[in-house]
Short mmCIF file of C-alpha atoms and ligand atoms in Angstrom, two decimals:
data_model
loop_
_atom_site.label_atom_id
_atom_site.label_comp_id
_atom_site.label_asym_id
_atom_site.label_seq_id
_atom_site.Cartn_x
_atom_site.Cartn_y
_atom_site.Cartn_z
CA MET A 1 -36.93 43.05 -23.52
CA GLN A 2 -36.55 39.53 -24.77
CA ILE A 3 -38.07 36.22 -23.87
CA ASN A 4 -35.71 33.39 -23.18
CA LYS A 5 -35.84 31.65 -26.59
CA ASN A 6 -34.94 28.18 -25.31
CA ILE A 7 -38.11 27.69 -23.37
CA ALA A 8 -40.51 24.99 -24.46
CA ILE A 9 -44.21 25.78 -24.59
CA SER A 10 -47.03 23.24 -24.81
CA GLU A 11 -50.52 23.82 -26.16
CA SER A 12 -52.01 23.41 -22.69
CA GLY A 13 -49.96 26.18 -21.14
CA PHE A 14 -47.11 24.16 -19.70
CA ILE A 15 -43.74 25.95 -19.90
CA PHE A 16 -40.33 24.41 -19.36
CA ASN A 17 -37.04 26.26 -19.05
CA PRO A 18 -34.24 23.76 -19.95
CA SER A 19 -31.49 26.08 -18.70
CA ASN A 20 -32.47 25.64 -15.07
CA GLY A 21 -35.20 22.99 -15.08
CA ASP A 22 -37.97 25.31 -13.88
CA SER A 23 -41.49 24.60 -15.04
CA PHE A 24 -44.56 26.81 -15.04
CA SER A 25 -48.20 26.81 -15.92
CA THR A 26 -49.97 29.69 -17.60
CA ASN A 27 -53.47 30.44 -18.85
CA GLN A 28 -54.66 31.08 -22.40
CA VAL A 29 -53.90 34.81 -22.44
CA GLY A 30 -50.51 34.20 -20.82
CA LEU A 31 -49.69 31.59 -23.44
CA GLU A 32 -50.63 33.98 -26.23
CA ILE A 33 -48.37 36.69 -24.83
CA ILE A 34 -45.40 34.34 -24.51
CA ARG A 35 -45.88 33.21 -28.12
CA LEU A 36 -45.96 36.82 -29.30
CA LEU A 37 -42.84 37.58 -27.28
CA LYS A 38 -41.10 34.63 -28.94
CA ASP A 39 -42.00 36.20 -32.28
CA ASP A 40 -40.17 39.35 -31.11
CA LYS A 41 -43.35 41.39 -30.82
CA GLY A 42 -43.15 44.54 -28.66
CA LYS A 43 -45.61 45.62 -25.99
CA SER A 44 -47.78 47.81 -28.22
CA GLU A 45 -48.04 45.10 -30.87
CA ILE A 46 -49.01 42.58 -28.23
CA VAL A 47 -51.72 44.89 -26.94
CA SER A 48 -53.24 45.42 -30.38
CA GLU A 49 -53.14 41.69 -31.20
CA LEU A 50 -54.86 40.80 -27.94
CA VAL A 51 -57.49 43.53 -28.14
CA ASN A 52 -58.57 42.00 -31.43
CA LYS A 53 -58.62 38.48 -30.15
CA PHE A 54 -60.13 38.85 -26.64
CA GLN A 55 -63.06 40.66 -25.09
CA THR A 56 -61.07 43.36 -23.37
CA ASP A 57 -59.74 46.89 -23.84
CA SER A 58 -56.25 48.32 -24.16
CA ALA A 59 -56.25 50.05 -20.75
CA THR A 60 -56.92 46.75 -18.97
CA LEU A 61 -54.31 45.03 -21.11
CA GLU A 62 -51.63 47.66 -20.46
CA LYS A 63 -52.15 47.19 -16.73
CA ASP A 64 -52.21 43.39 -16.85
CA LEU A 65 -49.21 43.19 -19.20
CA GLY A 66 -47.12 45.31 -16.84
CA ASP A 67 -47.87 42.86 -14.05
CA PHE A 68 -47.30 39.81 -16.25
CA PHE A 69 -43.88 41.05 -17.44
CA LEU A 70 -42.93 41.61 -13.82
CA MET A 71 -43.68 37.98 -13.08
CA LEU A 72 -41.81 36.77 -16.20
CA ARG A 73 -38.74 38.73 -15.06
CA ASN A 74 -39.18 37.37 -11.58
CA PHE A 75 -39.12 33.82 -12.98
CA GLN A 76 -36.09 34.62 -15.15
CA LEU A 77 -38.01 34.04 -18.37
CA LEU A 78 -37.53 37.58 -19.62
CA ASN A 79 -34.21 39.36 -20.16
CA GLU A 80 -33.85 43.13 -20.28
CA MET B 1 -63.94 37.40 -35.79
CA ILE B 2 -65.54 36.13 -32.60
CA GLN B 3 -63.63 37.42 -29.60
CA LEU B 4 -62.65 35.04 -26.82
CA PRO B 5 -63.49 35.71 -23.18
CA TYR B 6 -60.66 37.50 -21.43
CA GLU B 7 -58.91 36.41 -18.28
CA ARG B 8 -55.90 38.37 -17.08
CA PRO B 9 -52.56 36.68 -17.94
CA PHE B 10 -51.27 34.46 -15.22
CA ILE B 11 -48.15 32.39 -14.72
CA GLN B 12 -47.30 30.17 -11.79
CA LYS B 13 -44.17 28.24 -10.99
CA LEU B 14 -44.77 24.52 -10.49
CA ASN B 15 -43.10 23.10 -7.42
CA THR B 16 -43.22 19.37 -7.68
CA GLY B 17 -43.27 17.43 -4.47
CA SER B 18 -43.37 20.32 -2.05
CA MET B 19 -46.09 20.69 0.56
CA ASN B 20 -48.75 23.24 -0.08
CA LYS B 21 -49.02 25.42 2.99
CA PHE B 22 -52.25 26.92 1.73
CA GLY B 23 -54.21 23.88 2.75
CA THR B 24 -56.74 21.95 0.78
CA LYS B 25 -57.94 23.68 -2.31
CA THR B 26 -61.64 23.66 -1.70
CA GLU B 27 -62.14 27.38 -1.48
CA PHE B 28 -62.47 28.39 -5.06
CA ALA B 29 -65.67 26.61 -5.97
CA PRO B 30 -67.93 29.55 -6.76
CA VAL B 31 -70.88 30.34 -4.51
CA THR B 32 -73.28 32.25 -6.73
CA HIS B 33 -76.35 31.87 -4.50
CA LEU B 34 -77.06 32.10 -0.79
CA GLU B 35 -79.84 29.59 -0.31
CA SER B 36 -81.96 30.43 -3.36
CA VAL B 37 -81.02 34.10 -3.69
CA ALA B 38 -78.36 35.25 -6.17
CA VAL B 39 -75.42 37.11 -4.60
CA SER B 40 -75.41 39.56 -7.52
CA LYS B 41 -79.07 40.33 -6.93
CA ILE B 42 -78.56 40.99 -3.21
CA ILE B 43 -75.70 43.37 -4.00
CA GLU B 44 -77.72 45.09 -6.69
CA GLU B 45 -80.60 45.63 -4.29
CA TYR B 46 -78.85 46.30 -0.99
CA GLY B 47 -75.34 47.43 -1.93
CA SER B 48 -71.88 46.07 -1.31
CA PRO B 49 -70.67 45.01 1.17
CA CYS B 50 -73.70 43.48 2.88
CA PHE B 51 -74.22 41.01 5.70
CA VAL B 52 -76.75 38.26 4.92
CA ILE B 53 -78.36 36.10 7.60
CA SER B 54 -80.24 32.83 7.10
CA GLU B 55 -83.28 32.40 9.34
CA ARG B 56 -83.49 28.77 8.26
CA GLN B 57 -79.94 28.02 9.40
CA ILE B 58 -80.44 29.71 12.79
CA ARG B 59 -83.53 27.63 13.48
CA LYS B 60 -81.80 24.48 12.29
CA ASN B 61 -78.78 25.12 14.52
CA TYR B 62 -80.96 25.84 17.51
CA GLN B 63 -83.16 22.79 17.06
CA ASN B 64 -80.12 20.58 16.60
CA ALA B 65 -78.48 21.95 19.75
CA VAL B 66 -81.67 21.40 21.78
CA ARG B 67 -82.02 17.87 20.40
CA ALA B 68 -78.42 17.01 21.31
CA PHE B 69 -79.12 17.77 24.98
CA LYS B 70 -82.80 16.80 25.28
CA THR B 71 -82.21 13.30 24.00
CA ARG B 72 -79.71 12.83 26.85
CA TYR B 73 -81.15 14.84 29.75
CA PRO B 74 -84.69 15.80 30.76
CA LYS B 75 -84.31 19.45 31.79
CA ILE B 76 -82.58 21.72 29.29
CA GLN B 77 -82.82 25.44 28.71
CA TYR B 78 -80.89 27.63 26.29
CA ALA B 79 -80.38 31.37 26.87
CA TRP B 80 -79.31 33.33 23.80
CA SER B 81 -76.04 35.13 24.45
CA TYR B 82 -76.95 38.63 23.29
CA LYS B 83 -73.39 39.86 22.79
CA THR B 84 -72.82 37.28 20.07
CA ASN B 85 -75.42 38.96 17.85
CA TYR B 86 -77.97 41.27 19.39
CA LEU B 87 -79.84 42.36 16.30
CA SER B 88 -83.38 42.24 17.64
CA ALA B 89 -84.67 40.16 14.72
CA VAL B 90 -81.94 37.56 15.31
CA CYS B 91 -82.72 37.48 19.04
CA ASN B 92 -86.40 37.03 18.29
CA VAL B 93 -85.77 33.99 16.09
CA PHE B 94 -84.10 32.39 19.13
CA HIS B 95 -86.86 33.55 21.46
CA GLN B 96 -89.53 32.14 19.12
CA GLU B 97 -87.68 28.84 19.33
CA GLY B 98 -87.93 28.95 23.13
CA SER B 99 -84.61 30.47 24.13
CA TRP B 100 -84.23 32.74 27.16
CA ALA B 101 -81.88 35.75 27.08
CA GLU B 102 -78.36 35.96 28.51
CA VAL B 103 -77.13 39.55 28.84
CA VAL B 104 -74.02 41.24 30.24
CA SER B 105 -74.99 44.91 30.37
CA ILE B 106 -78.04 47.04 31.06
CA PHE B 107 -78.11 47.92 27.35
CA GLU B 108 -78.49 44.25 26.45
CA TYR B 109 -80.91 43.77 29.35
CA ASN B 110 -83.21 46.51 28.13
CA LYS B 111 -82.97 45.20 24.59
CA ALA B 112 -84.22 41.81 25.79
CA ILE B 113 -87.10 43.47 27.67
CA GLN B 114 -87.93 45.49 24.56
CA ASN B 115 -87.93 42.28 22.52
CA GLY B 116 -90.66 41.03 24.83
CA VAL B 117 -88.66 38.60 26.95
CA ASP B 118 -90.19 38.13 30.40
CA GLY B 119 -87.84 39.47 33.10
CA SER B 120 -87.83 36.07 34.81
CA LYS B 121 -86.29 34.57 31.67
CA ILE B 122 -83.31 36.90 31.56
CA ILE B 123 -79.93 35.84 32.93
CA PHE B 124 -77.96 38.90 33.95
CA ASN B 125 -74.21 38.16 33.78
CA GLY B 126 -71.19 40.41 33.72
CA PRO B 127 -68.90 42.28 36.08
CA ASP B 128 -70.48 45.73 35.62
CA LYS B 129 -73.99 46.03 37.04
CA SER B 130 -74.90 49.29 38.76
CA GLU B 131 -77.20 49.61 41.74
CA ASN B 132 -79.98 50.76 39.41
CA ASP B 133 -79.37 47.81 37.11
CA LEU B 134 -79.62 45.41 40.03
CA ALA B 135 -82.77 47.09 41.33
CA LEU B 136 -84.44 46.62 37.95
CA ALA B 137 -83.34 42.99 37.74
CA VAL B 138 -84.68 42.29 41.24
CA LYS B 139 -88.02 43.90 40.40
CA ASN B 140 -88.29 41.82 37.21
CA LYS B 141 -87.31 38.60 39.03
CA SER B 142 -84.37 38.08 36.64
CA MET B 143 -81.55 35.69 37.49
CA ILE B 144 -78.63 37.77 38.74
CA HIS B 145 -75.29 36.03 38.30
CA ILE B 146 -72.95 37.60 40.83
CA ASP B 147 -69.42 38.16 39.57
CA HIS B 148 -67.56 39.51 42.63
CA PHE B 149 -67.95 40.29 46.34
CA ASP B 150 -68.47 44.02 45.66
CA GLU B 151 -71.56 43.13 43.66
CA LEU B 152 -72.75 40.72 46.36
CA TYR B 153 -72.48 43.38 49.07
CA MET B 154 -74.08 46.03 46.84
CA LEU B 155 -77.04 43.71 46.28
CA VAL B 156 -77.37 42.97 50.00
CA ALA B 157 -77.29 46.70 50.81
CA LEU B 158 -79.89 47.37 48.13
CA LEU B 159 -82.35 44.83 49.55
CA GLU B 160 -81.80 45.52 53.22
CA GLY B 161 -84.94 46.74 54.96
CA THR B 162 -87.15 45.94 51.95
CA ASP B 163 -89.22 42.80 51.62
CA GLN B 164 -87.82 42.10 48.18
CA LYS B 165 -85.89 38.99 47.30
CA ALA B 166 -83.30 38.51 44.58
CA LYS B 167 -82.85 35.31 42.57
CA VAL B 168 -79.09 34.83 42.37
CA ALA B 169 -76.38 32.49 41.19
CA ILE B 170 -72.64 32.88 41.38
CA ARG B 171 -70.27 32.69 38.49
CA VAL B 172 -67.58 30.13 39.29
CA ASN B 173 -64.17 30.05 37.61
CA MET B 174 -62.07 26.93 37.77
CA ASP B 175 -59.20 24.93 36.40
CA THR B 176 -60.55 22.71 33.63
CA GLY B 177 -57.15 21.93 32.17
CA ILE B 178 -57.54 24.72 29.63
CA TYR B 179 -54.98 27.47 29.27
CA PRO B 180 -55.41 30.37 29.66
CA MET B 181 -57.78 29.96 32.60
CA TRP B 182 -60.52 32.60 32.65
CA ASP B 183 -60.12 33.46 36.33
CA ARG B 184 -60.97 37.14 36.10
CA PHE B 185 -64.70 36.46 36.13
CA GLY B 186 -66.54 35.11 39.13
CA PHE B 187 -65.30 33.24 42.19
CA ASN B 188 -62.59 30.60 42.11
CA TYR B 189 -63.50 26.97 42.82
CA GLU B 190 -60.11 25.55 43.77
CA ASN B 191 -59.12 28.12 46.39
CA GLY B 192 -62.47 28.01 48.22
CA GLN B 193 -63.62 31.46 47.14
CA ALA B 194 -66.72 30.07 45.42
CA TRP B 195 -67.75 28.14 48.53
CA ASN B 196 -67.15 31.25 50.60
CA ALA B 197 -69.46 33.27 48.37
CA ILE B 198 -72.11 30.55 48.62
CA ILE B 199 -71.99 30.63 52.43
CA LYS B 200 -72.33 34.42 52.41
CA ILE B 201 -75.34 34.26 50.08
CA LEU B 202 -77.03 31.58 52.18
CA ALA B 203 -76.60 33.79 55.24
CA HIS B 204 -78.78 36.48 53.66
CA LYS B 205 -82.46 35.66 53.53
CA GLU B 206 -83.07 38.33 50.88
CA LEU B 207 -80.90 36.34 48.47
CA GLU B 208 -82.32 33.16 46.99
CA LEU B 209 -79.54 30.97 45.60
CA VAL B 210 -81.12 29.35 42.55
CA GLY B 211 -78.17 28.35 40.40
CA LEU B 212 -74.46 27.96 39.75
CA HIS B 213 -72.82 29.35 36.64
CA CYS B 214 -69.56 29.03 34.77
CA HIS B 215 -68.28 30.01 31.35
CA ILE B 216 -64.91 28.36 30.90
CA GLY B 217 -63.84 30.02 27.67
CA THR B 218 -64.80 30.42 24.05
CA PHE B 219 -64.14 28.22 21.00
CA MET B 220 -63.29 25.31 23.32
CA LEU B 221 -61.98 22.35 21.38
CA SER B 222 -61.98 20.03 24.39
CA THR B 223 -65.16 18.31 25.53
CA SER B 224 -63.44 16.95 28.63
CA ALA B 225 -63.07 20.52 29.93
CA TYR B 226 -66.88 20.62 30.05
CA ALA B 227 -67.00 17.34 31.92
CA THR B 228 -64.59 18.84 34.47
CA ALA B 229 -66.62 22.04 34.72
CA ALA B 230 -69.88 20.13 35.14
CA TYR B 231 -68.25 17.92 37.77
CA LYS B 232 -67.12 20.92 39.83
CA LEU B 233 -70.52 22.63 39.65
CA CYS B 234 -72.21 19.36 40.66
CA ASP B 235 -69.79 19.05 43.58
CA LEU B 236 -70.75 22.51 44.84
CA ALA B 237 -74.46 21.83 44.36
CA ILE B 238 -74.33 18.50 46.18
CA ASN B 239 -72.41 20.07 49.07
CA ILE B 240 -75.01 22.82 49.34
CA LYS B 241 -77.74 20.20 49.49
CA SER B 242 -76.01 18.06 52.10
CA LYS B 243 -74.88 20.94 54.36
CA TYR B 244 -77.82 23.34 53.98
CA GLY B 245 -80.63 21.19 52.59
CA LEU B 246 -81.04 23.48 49.60
CA ALA B 247 -81.57 21.94 46.16
CA ILE B 248 -79.93 24.05 43.45
CA GLN B 249 -82.39 24.61 40.59
CA TYR B 250 -79.98 24.95 37.69
CA LEU B 251 -76.41 24.53 36.56
CA ASP B 252 -75.48 27.01 33.84
CA LEU B 253 -72.53 25.76 31.81
CA GLY B 254 -72.17 29.01 29.82
CA GLY B 255 -71.15 29.07 26.18
CA GLY B 256 -67.93 28.27 24.40
CA PHE B 257 -68.83 25.45 21.99
CA ALA B 258 -66.73 25.86 18.85
CA SER B 259 -68.25 26.73 15.49
CA SER B 260 -66.89 25.17 12.32
CA ASN B 261 -64.62 28.08 11.47
CA THR B 262 -60.86 27.56 11.08
CA LEU B 263 -58.69 29.16 13.74
CA LYS B 264 -55.66 31.05 12.46
CA GLY B 265 -52.52 28.98 12.41
CA SER B 266 -54.46 25.71 12.28
CA TYR B 267 -53.37 23.39 9.46
CA LEU B 268 -56.65 21.55 9.61
CA GLN B 269 -59.95 22.96 8.45
CA GLY B 270 -62.16 23.81 11.41
CA ALA B 271 -64.87 21.39 10.35
CA ASP B 272 -62.41 18.48 10.57
CA ILE B 273 -61.40 18.92 14.20
CA ILE B 274 -64.19 20.55 16.16
CA PRO B 275 -66.45 18.50 18.41
CA SER B 276 -70.16 18.40 17.58
CA VAL B 277 -72.80 19.71 19.98
CA ASP B 278 -73.59 16.04 20.65
CA ASP B 279 -70.01 15.52 21.86
CA TYR B 280 -70.25 18.44 24.27
CA ALA B 281 -73.72 17.32 25.37
CA GLU B 282 -72.48 13.81 26.10
CA ALA B 283 -69.62 15.12 28.27
CA ILE B 284 -71.88 17.44 30.27
CA THR B 285 -75.02 15.35 30.69
CA SER B 286 -73.22 12.12 31.56
CA THR B 287 -71.29 13.95 34.29
CA VAL B 288 -74.45 15.42 35.79
CA LEU B 289 -76.37 12.14 35.53
CA ASN B 290 -73.52 10.30 37.26
CA SER B 291 -73.51 12.74 40.19
CA SER B 292 -75.50 11.88 43.30
CA PHE B 293 -78.50 14.16 42.79
CA ASN B 294 -81.84 12.87 43.98
CA LYS B 295 -83.92 11.73 41.02
CA ASP B 296 -86.57 14.39 41.67
CA GLU B 297 -84.02 17.12 42.28
CA LEU B 298 -82.04 16.99 39.05
CA PRO B 299 -81.03 20.56 38.23
CA THR B 300 -81.95 22.11 34.89
CA ILE B 301 -78.93 22.46 32.63
CA ILE B 302 -78.75 25.93 31.12
CA LEU B 303 -76.56 26.70 28.10
CA GLU B 304 -75.54 30.14 26.88
CA SER B 305 -74.14 29.05 23.53
CA GLY B 306 -73.34 31.88 21.15
CA ARG B 307 -71.07 31.29 18.20
CA VAL B 308 -72.01 27.65 17.57
CA LEU B 309 -75.63 28.71 16.97
CA ILE B 310 -75.05 31.66 14.67
CA ASP B 311 -71.62 31.62 13.01
CA ASP B 312 -72.62 29.50 10.02
CA ALA B 313 -75.96 31.28 9.64
CA ALA B 314 -74.48 34.45 8.14
CA TRP B 315 -72.30 35.56 5.25
CA LEU B 316 -70.64 38.81 4.32
CA ILE B 317 -70.77 39.51 0.61
CA GLY B 318 -68.52 42.10 -0.98
CA THR B 319 -66.69 43.31 -4.03
CA VAL B 320 -63.08 43.49 -5.24
CA VAL B 321 -61.88 47.11 -5.20
CA ALA B 322 -58.48 46.49 -6.82
CA THR B 323 -55.73 43.94 -7.28
CA LYS B 324 -52.04 44.70 -7.09
CA ARG B 325 -48.63 43.10 -6.85
CA LEU B 326 -46.64 43.46 -3.63
CA SER B 327 -42.89 44.12 -3.62
CA ASP B 328 -42.12 40.47 -2.92
CA GLY B 329 -44.18 39.27 -5.89
CA ARG B 330 -47.26 38.20 -3.99
CA ARG B 331 -50.62 39.27 -5.30
CA ALA B 332 -52.82 41.42 -3.12
CA THR B 333 -56.57 41.78 -3.50
CA ILE B 334 -58.31 44.73 -1.89
CA MET B 335 -61.94 44.26 -0.89
CA ASP B 336 -64.61 46.75 0.07
CA PHE B 337 -64.80 45.13 3.53
CA GLY B 338 -62.05 44.79 6.11
CA VAL B 339 -61.47 44.22 9.80
CA ASN B 340 -63.89 47.09 10.44
CA LEU B 341 -66.67 44.61 9.58
CA LEU B 342 -64.89 41.32 10.28
CA PHE B 343 -63.40 41.84 13.69
CA ASN B 344 -63.03 38.09 14.09
CA ALA B 345 -60.62 37.92 11.14
CA PHE B 346 -58.01 38.46 13.86
CA TRP B 347 -58.71 34.90 15.06
CA TYR B 348 -60.30 33.09 12.17
CA ASP B 349 -59.09 32.28 8.66
CA TYR B 350 -62.46 32.96 7.10
CA LYS B 351 -63.39 30.90 4.10
CA ILE B 352 -63.92 33.14 1.07
CA SER B 353 -65.51 32.04 -2.21
CA PRO B 354 -65.83 33.84 -5.52
CA ALA B 355 -69.45 34.56 -6.44
CA GLN B 356 -69.02 33.95 -10.18
CA GLU B 357 -67.54 31.25 -12.40
CA PHE B 358 -63.82 31.29 -13.27
CA THR B 359 -61.39 29.08 -15.16
CA HIS B 360 -59.47 26.52 -13.15
CA HIS B 361 -56.45 28.83 -12.73
CA THR B 362 -55.88 30.05 -9.19
CA GLU B 363 -53.23 32.05 -7.42
CA ASP B 364 -52.08 32.64 -3.86
CA MET B 365 -52.89 36.06 -2.55
CA VAL B 366 -53.28 38.30 0.46
CA ILE B 367 -56.72 39.79 1.06
CA TYR B 368 -56.83 43.32 2.41
CA GLY B 369 -59.70 45.54 3.42
CA PRO B 370 -60.26 49.17 2.41
CA LEU B 371 -58.93 50.82 5.57
CA CYS B 372 -55.75 52.90 5.50
CA MET B 373 -54.07 50.87 8.19
CA ASN B 374 -51.67 47.99 8.14
CA ILE B 375 -53.64 45.59 10.33
CA ASP B 376 -56.54 45.60 7.88
CA CYS B 377 -55.87 42.12 6.54
CA ILE B 378 -58.62 39.53 6.12
CA ARG B 379 -56.54 36.57 4.90
CA GLU B 380 -52.74 36.45 4.85
CA ASN B 381 -52.67 33.48 2.47
CA ILE B 382 -55.50 32.28 0.35
CA ASN B 383 -55.74 30.52 -2.97
CA LEU B 384 -58.46 31.93 -5.20
CA PRO B 385 -59.22 32.32 -8.92
CA LEU B 386 -57.88 35.32 -10.84
CA LEU B 387 -60.08 37.97 -9.27
CA ASN B 388 -60.56 41.34 -10.94
CA LYS B 389 -61.93 44.69 -9.87
CA GLY B 390 -65.70 44.41 -9.58
CA ASP B 391 -65.82 40.66 -8.92
CA GLN B 392 -68.01 39.62 -6.01
CA VAL B 393 -67.07 37.31 -3.15
CA VAL B 394 -68.77 35.54 -0.26
CA VAL B 395 -67.18 35.31 3.19
CA HIS B 396 -68.62 32.36 5.11
CA LYS B 397 -69.65 31.82 8.72
CA VAL B 398 -69.49 35.38 9.95
CA GLY B 399 -72.60 35.38 12.19
CA ALA B 400 -70.94 35.53 15.61
CA TYR B 401 -69.49 38.68 17.15
CA ASN B 402 -68.85 40.59 13.91
CA MET B 403 -72.21 42.38 13.84
CA THR B 404 -71.68 43.42 17.47
CA GLN B 405 -67.92 44.09 17.53
CA TRP B 406 -67.73 45.83 14.15
CA MET B 407 -66.26 49.28 14.27
CA GLN B 408 -67.20 52.48 12.61
CA PHE B 409 -63.77 53.56 11.41
CA ILE B 410 -63.14 55.30 8.09
CA GLN B 411 -66.02 53.42 6.48
CA MET B 412 -69.64 53.33 7.50
CA ARG B 413 -71.40 50.11 8.36
CA PRO B 414 -73.47 48.43 5.66
CA LYS B 415 -76.91 46.86 5.59
CA ILE B 416 -77.78 43.58 7.24
CA VAL B 417 -80.30 41.47 5.34
CA LEU B 418 -82.25 38.37 6.38
CA ILE B 419 -83.30 35.55 4.07
CA ASP B 420 -86.48 34.22 5.65
CA MET B 421 -87.87 30.66 5.61
CA ASN B 422 -89.48 31.31 2.22
CA GLY B 423 -86.41 32.78 0.56
CA LYS B 424 -87.70 36.33 0.85
CA THR B 425 -85.20 39.03 1.84
CA HIS B 426 -85.74 41.69 4.53
CA ILE B 427 -83.52 44.51 5.77
CA LEU B 428 -82.70 43.96 9.47
CA ARG B 429 -80.48 47.00 9.82
CA GLU B 430 -80.03 49.95 7.49
CA ASN B 431 -76.61 51.10 6.38
CA GLU B 432 -75.15 54.07 8.20
CA SER B 433 -75.02 57.41 6.42
CA LEU B 434 -73.34 60.74 7.04
CA GLU B 435 -76.54 61.75 8.84
CA THR B 436 -76.36 58.77 11.21
CA MET B 437 -72.75 59.54 11.93
CA ILE B 438 -73.22 63.20 12.83
CA GLU B 439 -76.54 62.78 14.61
CA LEU B 440 -74.82 62.51 17.99
CA GLU B 441 -72.25 65.23 17.36
CA ARG B 442 -72.70 68.75 18.73
CA MET B 443 -71.11 71.90 17.29
CA PRO B 444 -70.19 74.81 19.56
CA ASP B 445 -71.39 78.08 18.01
CA HIS B 446 -67.91 79.57 17.62
CA LEU B 447 -66.79 76.60 15.49
CA LYS B 448 -69.72 76.60 13.10
CA ASN B 449 -68.12 78.89 10.58
CA ILE B 450 -64.70 77.77 9.36
CA ASN B 451 -63.91 81.24 8.00
CA SER B 452 -64.31 83.18 11.25
CA LYS B 453 -61.39 82.45 13.53
CA VAL B 454 -61.81 84.01 16.99
C1 PLP C 1 -70.93 34.59 30.18
C2 PLP C 1 -70.92 34.20 28.74
N1 PLP C 1 -71.84 33.32 28.30
C3 PLP C 1 -71.89 32.94 27.00
C4 PLP C 1 -70.99 33.41 26.07
C5 PLP C 1 -71.08 32.93 24.65
O1 PLP C 1 -69.93 32.25 24.30
P1 PLP C 1 -69.76 31.46 22.92
O2 PLP C 1 -70.06 32.40 21.81
O3 PLP C 1 -68.32 31.05 22.94
O4 PLP C 1 -70.68 30.30 22.95
C6 PLP C 1 -70.00 34.31 26.50
C7 PLP C 1 -69.01 34.83 25.54
O5 PLP C 1 -67.95 35.30 25.83
C8 PLP C 1 -69.96 34.72 27.86
O6 PLP C 1 -69.05 35.59 28.31
#
């Protein structure tokens, strides 16, 4: 699982994929996950980072990450 | 380290320049209070889901509707259409304001009597009145609106040889330029059937023809249809006067004024396209005033408005049960209320608001109810904040027909609560329980024990 490394990310959650011109907006948690993916972090590392940083628990995060990865794949931002 | 508030991760593709088929994005402003009462507090006290009715809004709607007609025409009477919402407390708000009752079954009729309405202020409509029903209505001097010849002859037979008289009107159906035409109720104007029925009534001295009635449809977006309807009723009334010397006492224009809900498939928000009660009133009263009635014989105009008086006076509040992703990538949100409680979701795109604050991020989603059936869909497309399990929502303008057409299927029906003029809440109807559900069931002895097969 690898994020498309070419994508540009702005502080405000704007994402641009230069390979096809698609652009996206994401929220703060989404932005954090994409940054961690760019740093080659795996799912379990992402969960533990986010549990520390946000008011949530790992069960909620596991569920939400699964859904978020699905959308990233859908938008061709994530390669298997 | 201080932890940041969590919102589930969200990503949305930006489509520059394309039209947004989800309409104007006004829906996601949170509605945390209904009048002065917190949604969370109502749910805590009465459970979720829960219908909430505003007494203040009902009275305001009624007074506005009366004003719209009274400022244009001297003789106006409203009759509350029981089927729209026949919770007795709701009916009594209308009756306190001066409204008569309009009923279409003996159940509704008896409910009106029980609410204290004088029999002479009940309009009895509908195609299904039994001989006993008619006998009661005659005794109480109610206005019987005859729907078909079978009813007319039944009534004549009932009164024959007695010295009783019945106060009657006929329901007239007609072409008002609206499709589909509701021609299954009453007698047709264009083909002469209505006139025929009038002649038959006038030939029976036990029948006193007091009025003419029509109800041309519901959620009518055209005011000119009402002008046409009023014109045709006036035409009949004036003919009766000139041929038989009888002055008709009232013209009942029925209901049908649109509420400010948005019809499914409409690109415009309901509130932007519907006529106001003043617009309908202008069409009707100017037609009647321009007809050739004698000044001292102007008929009373009766209105049986339903949805326009109650839709925006009630909300359904509920809770998110779960969120999931559908196979095509769309998000689905499952609520603890469905078409079992919101029967009119089949016609309306109900406005739904979150009942707590969110960030500015929103997503398109489908809203489903809790029933295990495919048609249980409240909104096919709606743009809302990132809802999570346990979040509360407010569905707007649900006062008409839902609390009478709701179905007990899979789930039991919840409480209905009133917010009174002082912001105090009252239960108007308790939630159903297993006991309520089985109260009417009977168990044959041989089926009582599931371990003893005979
Ligand atoms: C005879 C009659 N009167 C009044 C009404 C109330 O109609 P609305 O809610 O459209 O005003 C109805 C509703 O179908 C009706 O059948």
